[in-house]
Short mmCIF file of C-alpha atoms in Angstrom, two decimals:
data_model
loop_
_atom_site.label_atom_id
_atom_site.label_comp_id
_atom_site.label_asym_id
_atom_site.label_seq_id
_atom_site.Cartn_x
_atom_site.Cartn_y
_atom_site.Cartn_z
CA UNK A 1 33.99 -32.00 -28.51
CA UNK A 2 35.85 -30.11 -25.92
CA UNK A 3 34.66 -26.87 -27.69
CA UNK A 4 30.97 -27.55 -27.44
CA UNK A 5 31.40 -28.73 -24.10
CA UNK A 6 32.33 -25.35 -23.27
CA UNK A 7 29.59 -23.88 -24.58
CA UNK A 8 27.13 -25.79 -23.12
CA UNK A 9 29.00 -24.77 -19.83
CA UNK A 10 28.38 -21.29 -20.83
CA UNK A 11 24.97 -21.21 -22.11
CA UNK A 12 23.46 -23.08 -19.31
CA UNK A 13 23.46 -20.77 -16.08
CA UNK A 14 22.02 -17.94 -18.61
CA UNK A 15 18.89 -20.41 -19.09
CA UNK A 16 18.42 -20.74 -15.64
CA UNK A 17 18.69 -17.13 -14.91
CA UNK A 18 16.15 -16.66 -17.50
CA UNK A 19 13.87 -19.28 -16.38
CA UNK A 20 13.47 -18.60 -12.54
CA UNK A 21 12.74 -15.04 -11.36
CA UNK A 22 14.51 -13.18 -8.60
CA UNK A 23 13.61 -12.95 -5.15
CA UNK A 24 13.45 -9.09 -6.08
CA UNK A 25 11.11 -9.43 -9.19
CA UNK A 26 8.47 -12.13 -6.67
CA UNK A 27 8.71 -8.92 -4.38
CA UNK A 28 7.88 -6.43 -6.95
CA UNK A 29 5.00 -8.75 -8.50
CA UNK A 30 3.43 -9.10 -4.90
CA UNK A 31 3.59 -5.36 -4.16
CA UNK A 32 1.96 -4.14 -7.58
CA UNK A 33 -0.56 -6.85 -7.11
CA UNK A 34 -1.59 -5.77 -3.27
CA UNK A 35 -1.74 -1.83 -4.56
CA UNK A 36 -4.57 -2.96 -7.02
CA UNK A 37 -5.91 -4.87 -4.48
CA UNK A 38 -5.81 -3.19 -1.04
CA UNK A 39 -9.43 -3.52 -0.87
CA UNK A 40 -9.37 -7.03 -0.49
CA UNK A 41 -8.92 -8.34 3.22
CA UNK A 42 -5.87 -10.57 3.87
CA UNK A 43 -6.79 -13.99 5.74
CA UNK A 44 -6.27 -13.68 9.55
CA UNK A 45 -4.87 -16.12 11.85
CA UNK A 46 -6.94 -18.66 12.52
CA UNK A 47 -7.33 -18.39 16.40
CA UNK A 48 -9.15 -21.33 18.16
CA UNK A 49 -12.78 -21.69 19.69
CA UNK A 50 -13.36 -20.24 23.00
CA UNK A 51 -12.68 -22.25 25.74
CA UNK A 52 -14.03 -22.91 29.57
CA UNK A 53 -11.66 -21.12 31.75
CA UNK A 54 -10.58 -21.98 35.32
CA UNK A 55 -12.73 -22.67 38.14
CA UNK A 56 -12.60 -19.67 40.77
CA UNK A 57 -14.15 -19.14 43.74
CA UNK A 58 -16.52 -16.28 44.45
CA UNK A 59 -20.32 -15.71 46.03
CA UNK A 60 -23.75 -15.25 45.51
CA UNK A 61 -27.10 -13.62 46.53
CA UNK A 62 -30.37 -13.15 44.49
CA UNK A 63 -32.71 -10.40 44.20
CA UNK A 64 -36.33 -10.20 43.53
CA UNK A 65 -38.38 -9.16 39.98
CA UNK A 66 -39.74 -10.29 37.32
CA UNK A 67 -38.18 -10.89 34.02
CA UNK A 68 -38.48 -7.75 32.80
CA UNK A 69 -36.26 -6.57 35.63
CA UNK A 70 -33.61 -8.45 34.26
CA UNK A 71 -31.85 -6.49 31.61
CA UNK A 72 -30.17 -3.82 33.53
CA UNK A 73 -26.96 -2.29 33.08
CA UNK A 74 -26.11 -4.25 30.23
CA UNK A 75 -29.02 -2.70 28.63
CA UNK A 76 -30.78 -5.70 27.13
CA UNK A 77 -34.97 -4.53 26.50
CA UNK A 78 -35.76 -8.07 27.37
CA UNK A 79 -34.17 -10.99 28.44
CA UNK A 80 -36.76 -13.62 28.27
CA UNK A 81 -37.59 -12.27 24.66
CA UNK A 82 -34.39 -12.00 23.71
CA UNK A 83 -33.24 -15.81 24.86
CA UNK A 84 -31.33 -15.24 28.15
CA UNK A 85 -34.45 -16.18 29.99
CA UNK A 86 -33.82 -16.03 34.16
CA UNK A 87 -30.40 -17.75 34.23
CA UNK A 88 -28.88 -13.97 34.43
CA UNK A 89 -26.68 -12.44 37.03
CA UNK A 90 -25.42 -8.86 37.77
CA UNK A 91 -21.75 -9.16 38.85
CA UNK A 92 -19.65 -6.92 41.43
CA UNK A 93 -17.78 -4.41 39.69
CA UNK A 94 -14.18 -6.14 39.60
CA UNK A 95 -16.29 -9.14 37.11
CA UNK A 96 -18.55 -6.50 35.06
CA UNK A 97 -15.77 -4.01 34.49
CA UNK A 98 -17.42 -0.95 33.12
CA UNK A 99 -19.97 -2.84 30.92
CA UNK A 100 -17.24 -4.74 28.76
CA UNK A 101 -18.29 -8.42 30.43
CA UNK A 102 -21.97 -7.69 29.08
CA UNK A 103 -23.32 -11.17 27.49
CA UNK A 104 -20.50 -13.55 28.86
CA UNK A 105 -21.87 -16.90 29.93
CA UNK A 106 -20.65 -18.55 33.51
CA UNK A 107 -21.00 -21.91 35.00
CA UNK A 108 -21.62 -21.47 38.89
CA UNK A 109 -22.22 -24.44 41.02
CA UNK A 110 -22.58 -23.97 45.25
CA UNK A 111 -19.86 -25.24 47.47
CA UNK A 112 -18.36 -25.88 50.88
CA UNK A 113 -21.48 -25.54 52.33
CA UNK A 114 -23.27 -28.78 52.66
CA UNK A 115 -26.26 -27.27 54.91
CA UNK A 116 -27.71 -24.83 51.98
CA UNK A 117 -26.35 -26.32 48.63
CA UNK A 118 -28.82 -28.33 46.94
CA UNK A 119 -28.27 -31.69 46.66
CA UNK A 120 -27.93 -33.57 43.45
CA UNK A 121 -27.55 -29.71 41.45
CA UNK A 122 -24.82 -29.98 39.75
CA UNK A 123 -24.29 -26.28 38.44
CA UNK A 124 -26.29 -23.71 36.30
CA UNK A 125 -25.42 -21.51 33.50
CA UNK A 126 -26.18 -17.83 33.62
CA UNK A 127 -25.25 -14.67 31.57
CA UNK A 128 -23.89 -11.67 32.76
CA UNK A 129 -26.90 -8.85 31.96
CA UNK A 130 -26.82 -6.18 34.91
CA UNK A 131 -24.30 -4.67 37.44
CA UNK A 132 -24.37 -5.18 41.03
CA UNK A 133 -23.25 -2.17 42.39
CA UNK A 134 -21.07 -1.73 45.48
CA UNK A 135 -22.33 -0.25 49.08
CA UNK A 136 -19.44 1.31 50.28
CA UNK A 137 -21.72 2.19 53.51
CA UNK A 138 -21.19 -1.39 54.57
CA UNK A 139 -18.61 -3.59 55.17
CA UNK A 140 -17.47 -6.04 52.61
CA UNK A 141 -18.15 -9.25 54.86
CA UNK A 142 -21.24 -7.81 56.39
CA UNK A 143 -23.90 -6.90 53.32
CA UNK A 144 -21.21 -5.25 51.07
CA UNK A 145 -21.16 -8.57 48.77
CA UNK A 146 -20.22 -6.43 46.00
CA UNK A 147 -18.04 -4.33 47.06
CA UNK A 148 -14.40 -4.17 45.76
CA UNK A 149 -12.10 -6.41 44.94
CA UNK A 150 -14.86 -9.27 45.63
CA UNK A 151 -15.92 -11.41 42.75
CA UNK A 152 -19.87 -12.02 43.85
CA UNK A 153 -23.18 -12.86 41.38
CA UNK A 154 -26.44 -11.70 42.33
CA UNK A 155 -28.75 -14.15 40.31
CA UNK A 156 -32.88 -14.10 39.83
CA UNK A 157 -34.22 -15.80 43.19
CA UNK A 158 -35.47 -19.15 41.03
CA UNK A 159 -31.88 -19.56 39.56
CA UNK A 160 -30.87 -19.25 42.77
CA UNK A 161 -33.43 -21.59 44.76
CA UNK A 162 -31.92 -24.30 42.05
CA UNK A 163 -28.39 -24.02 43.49
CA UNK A 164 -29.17 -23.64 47.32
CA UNK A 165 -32.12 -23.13 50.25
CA UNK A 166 -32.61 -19.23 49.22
CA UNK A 167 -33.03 -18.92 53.05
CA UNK A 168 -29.14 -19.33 53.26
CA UNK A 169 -29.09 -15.21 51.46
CA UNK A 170 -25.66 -15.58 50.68
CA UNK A 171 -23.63 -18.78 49.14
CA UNK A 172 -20.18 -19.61 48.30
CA UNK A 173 -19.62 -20.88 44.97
CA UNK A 174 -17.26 -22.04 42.11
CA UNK A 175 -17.27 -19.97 39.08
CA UNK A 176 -15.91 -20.60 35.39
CA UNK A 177 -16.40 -18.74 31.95
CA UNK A 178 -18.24 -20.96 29.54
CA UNK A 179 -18.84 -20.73 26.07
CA UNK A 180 -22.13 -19.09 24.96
CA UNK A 181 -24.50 -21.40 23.35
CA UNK A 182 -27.11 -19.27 21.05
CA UNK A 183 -29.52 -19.71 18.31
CA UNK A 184 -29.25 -18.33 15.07
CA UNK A 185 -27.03 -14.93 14.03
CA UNK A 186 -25.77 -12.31 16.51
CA UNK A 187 -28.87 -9.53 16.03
CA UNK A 188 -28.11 -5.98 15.83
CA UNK A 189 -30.57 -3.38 16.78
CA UNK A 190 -30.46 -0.08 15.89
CA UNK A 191 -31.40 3.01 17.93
CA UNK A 192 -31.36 7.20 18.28
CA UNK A 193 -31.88 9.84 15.56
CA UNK A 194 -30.46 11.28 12.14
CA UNK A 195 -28.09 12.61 14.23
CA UNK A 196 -27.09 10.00 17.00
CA UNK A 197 -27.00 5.92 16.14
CA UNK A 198 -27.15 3.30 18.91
CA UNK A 199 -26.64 -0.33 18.26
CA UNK A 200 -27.20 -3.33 20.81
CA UNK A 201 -25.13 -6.25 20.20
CA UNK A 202 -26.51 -9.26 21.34
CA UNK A 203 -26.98 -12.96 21.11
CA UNK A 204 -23.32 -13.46 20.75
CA UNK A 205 -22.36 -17.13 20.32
CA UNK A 206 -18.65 -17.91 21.72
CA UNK A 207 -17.28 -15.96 24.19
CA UNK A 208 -19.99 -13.68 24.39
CA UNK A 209 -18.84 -10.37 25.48
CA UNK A 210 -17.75 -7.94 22.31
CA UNK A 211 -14.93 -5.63 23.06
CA UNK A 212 -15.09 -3.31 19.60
CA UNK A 213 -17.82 -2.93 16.99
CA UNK A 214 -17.26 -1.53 13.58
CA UNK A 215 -19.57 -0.24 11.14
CA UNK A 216 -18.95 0.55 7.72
CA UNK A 217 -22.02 1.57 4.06
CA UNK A 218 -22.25 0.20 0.78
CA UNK A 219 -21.42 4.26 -0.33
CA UNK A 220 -20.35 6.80 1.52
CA UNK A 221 -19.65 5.42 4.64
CA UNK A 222 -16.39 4.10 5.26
CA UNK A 223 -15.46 1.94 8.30
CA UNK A 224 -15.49 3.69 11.45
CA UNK A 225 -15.08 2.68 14.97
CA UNK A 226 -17.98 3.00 17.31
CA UNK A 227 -17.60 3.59 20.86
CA UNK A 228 -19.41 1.61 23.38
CA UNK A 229 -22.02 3.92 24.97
CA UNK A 230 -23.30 1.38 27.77
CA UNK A 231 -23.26 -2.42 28.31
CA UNK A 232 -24.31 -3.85 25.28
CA UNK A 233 -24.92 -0.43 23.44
CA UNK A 234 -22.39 1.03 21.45
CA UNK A 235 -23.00 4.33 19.64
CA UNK A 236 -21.82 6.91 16.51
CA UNK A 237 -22.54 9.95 15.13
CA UNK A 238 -21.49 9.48 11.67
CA UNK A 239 -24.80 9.41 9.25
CA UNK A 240 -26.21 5.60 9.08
CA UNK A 241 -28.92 6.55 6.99
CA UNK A 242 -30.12 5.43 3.68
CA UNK A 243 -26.87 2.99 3.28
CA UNK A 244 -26.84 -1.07 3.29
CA UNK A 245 -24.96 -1.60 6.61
CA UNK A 246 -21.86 -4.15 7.81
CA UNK A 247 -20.80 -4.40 11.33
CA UNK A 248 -17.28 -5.85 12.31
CA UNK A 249 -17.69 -7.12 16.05
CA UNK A 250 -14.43 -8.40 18.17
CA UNK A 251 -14.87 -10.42 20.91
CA UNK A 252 -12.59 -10.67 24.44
CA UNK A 253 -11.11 -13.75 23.00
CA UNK A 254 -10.01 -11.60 19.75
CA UNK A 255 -11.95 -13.04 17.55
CA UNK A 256 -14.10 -11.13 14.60
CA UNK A 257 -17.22 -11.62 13.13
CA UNK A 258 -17.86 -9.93 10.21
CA UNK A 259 -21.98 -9.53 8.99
CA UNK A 260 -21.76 -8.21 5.58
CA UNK A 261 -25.24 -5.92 4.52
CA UNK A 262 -27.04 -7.12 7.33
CA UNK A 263 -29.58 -3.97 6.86
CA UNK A 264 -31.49 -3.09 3.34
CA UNK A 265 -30.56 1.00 2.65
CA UNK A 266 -34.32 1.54 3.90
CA UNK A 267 -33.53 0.08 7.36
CA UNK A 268 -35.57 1.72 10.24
CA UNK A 269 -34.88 2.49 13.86
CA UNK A 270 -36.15 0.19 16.25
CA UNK A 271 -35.77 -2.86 13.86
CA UNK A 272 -33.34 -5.56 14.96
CA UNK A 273 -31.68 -7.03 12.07
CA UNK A 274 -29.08 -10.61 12.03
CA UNK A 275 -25.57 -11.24 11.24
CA UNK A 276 -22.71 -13.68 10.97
CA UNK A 277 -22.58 -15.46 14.55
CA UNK A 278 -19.50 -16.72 15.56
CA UNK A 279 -18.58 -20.61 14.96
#
């Protein structure tokens, strides 16, 4: 008996050697499998919804025009046709920054000032869609509402007239970023010649404002970064043409949207076409 039990004793941690692999071999299995793989994307983090931010304080004016004097700087054709409607604003240059706060969505309400706020308003929602550009020639108090560093909206005079009497000219107010609420896919029209490609991004659910657009073919065309041209428009010269496209957008709040073949190979310029939106 005392023989066999030393066999046993023997035989045994073989079996289990035998029977679970090494931390070396799991390692070896995983990198073979992710060399055959490497085309297939890994899962990213899951990063949550965007968010209303704080409540800051800021001011605002209006101008005058019709809706088709909306778009501006952000380069949106049409605001009313495209969903943004008159709740727009063109922000000072510290709040637009270059173009990159195109399409965000901001809850302003008036304050501290009882004798031009409207009563029973509680606040509005309005997109950012144009620049308001500074006037250095004036002071920053005195008709220079969007100069630097002040944070100021200039908003369509009937957004306005909801907030306050538009005889007050200039309001103080309480700002926040909002989530973007929008129907249906982000769209994606596409713009230039054989040899230059522009793309507007636009009806952007979430946080609304896209920070880096890829675009990659169902051939020849790998994925390659575009570069935002202005506002809303980013822009390429690598050949578009003749391939079923996919566009990668980020958004401020890092998150990506991915709209897989959103264009047929025969895709033509001036079309708009519709992606993935983001939840």
């Amino acid at each position: 008996m005392l023989a066999t039990l030393l066999l046993l004793a023997i035989a045994l941690p073989d079996c289990q050697a035998k029977s679970k692999p090494s931390l070396i071999g799991k390692q070896a299995i995983y990198h073979a499998i992710g060399r055959q793989a490497n085309h297939i994307e890994l899962p990213k983090r899951h990063k949550p919804k965007f968010r209303p931010g704080p409540w800051m304080k800021a001011h605002a004016t209006f101008y005058e025009g019709g809706s088709g004097t909306y778009g501006g700087a952000c380069n949106y054709k049409d605001v009313a046709g495209e969903g943004y409607g008159m709740n727009t604003a063109a922000l000072s240059s510290v709040l637009f920054k270059n173009g990159q706060t195109c399409g965000a969505c901001y809850e302003i309400k008036c304050a501290d000032s009882p004798q031009w706020c409207k009563i029973g308003q509680s606040s509005l929602f309005v997109t950012a869609t144009d620049h308001c550009p500074p006037n250095p020639s004036l002071p920053n108090d005195n008709g220079g509402w969007c100069n630097v560093p002040r944070e100021h909206f200039d908003v369509a005079k009937p957004v306005f007239s909801q907030l306050a009497e538009y005889k007050a000219g200039i309001i103080p107010i309480h700002y926040r970023r909002v989530p973007c609420k929008k129907q249906g896919g982000i769209r994606f029209t596409i713009l230039g010649n054989p040899w230059f490609y522009q793309v507007i991004v636009w009806n952007v659910k979430g946080a609304g404002d896209i920070v880096s657009v890829q675009v990659k073919g169902d051939d020849k065309l790998k994925w390659t970064q575009m570069e935002r041209d202005w506002g809303a428009t980013w822009k390429t010269s690598a050949i578009l043409l003749g391939e079923s496209l996919t566009f990668r957008v980020r958004a401020s709040d890092k998150r990506y949207s991915t709209s897989w073949h959103v264009t047929p190979k025969n895709w033509q310029f001036g079309q708009t076409y519709e992606g993935k939106n983001f939840n």
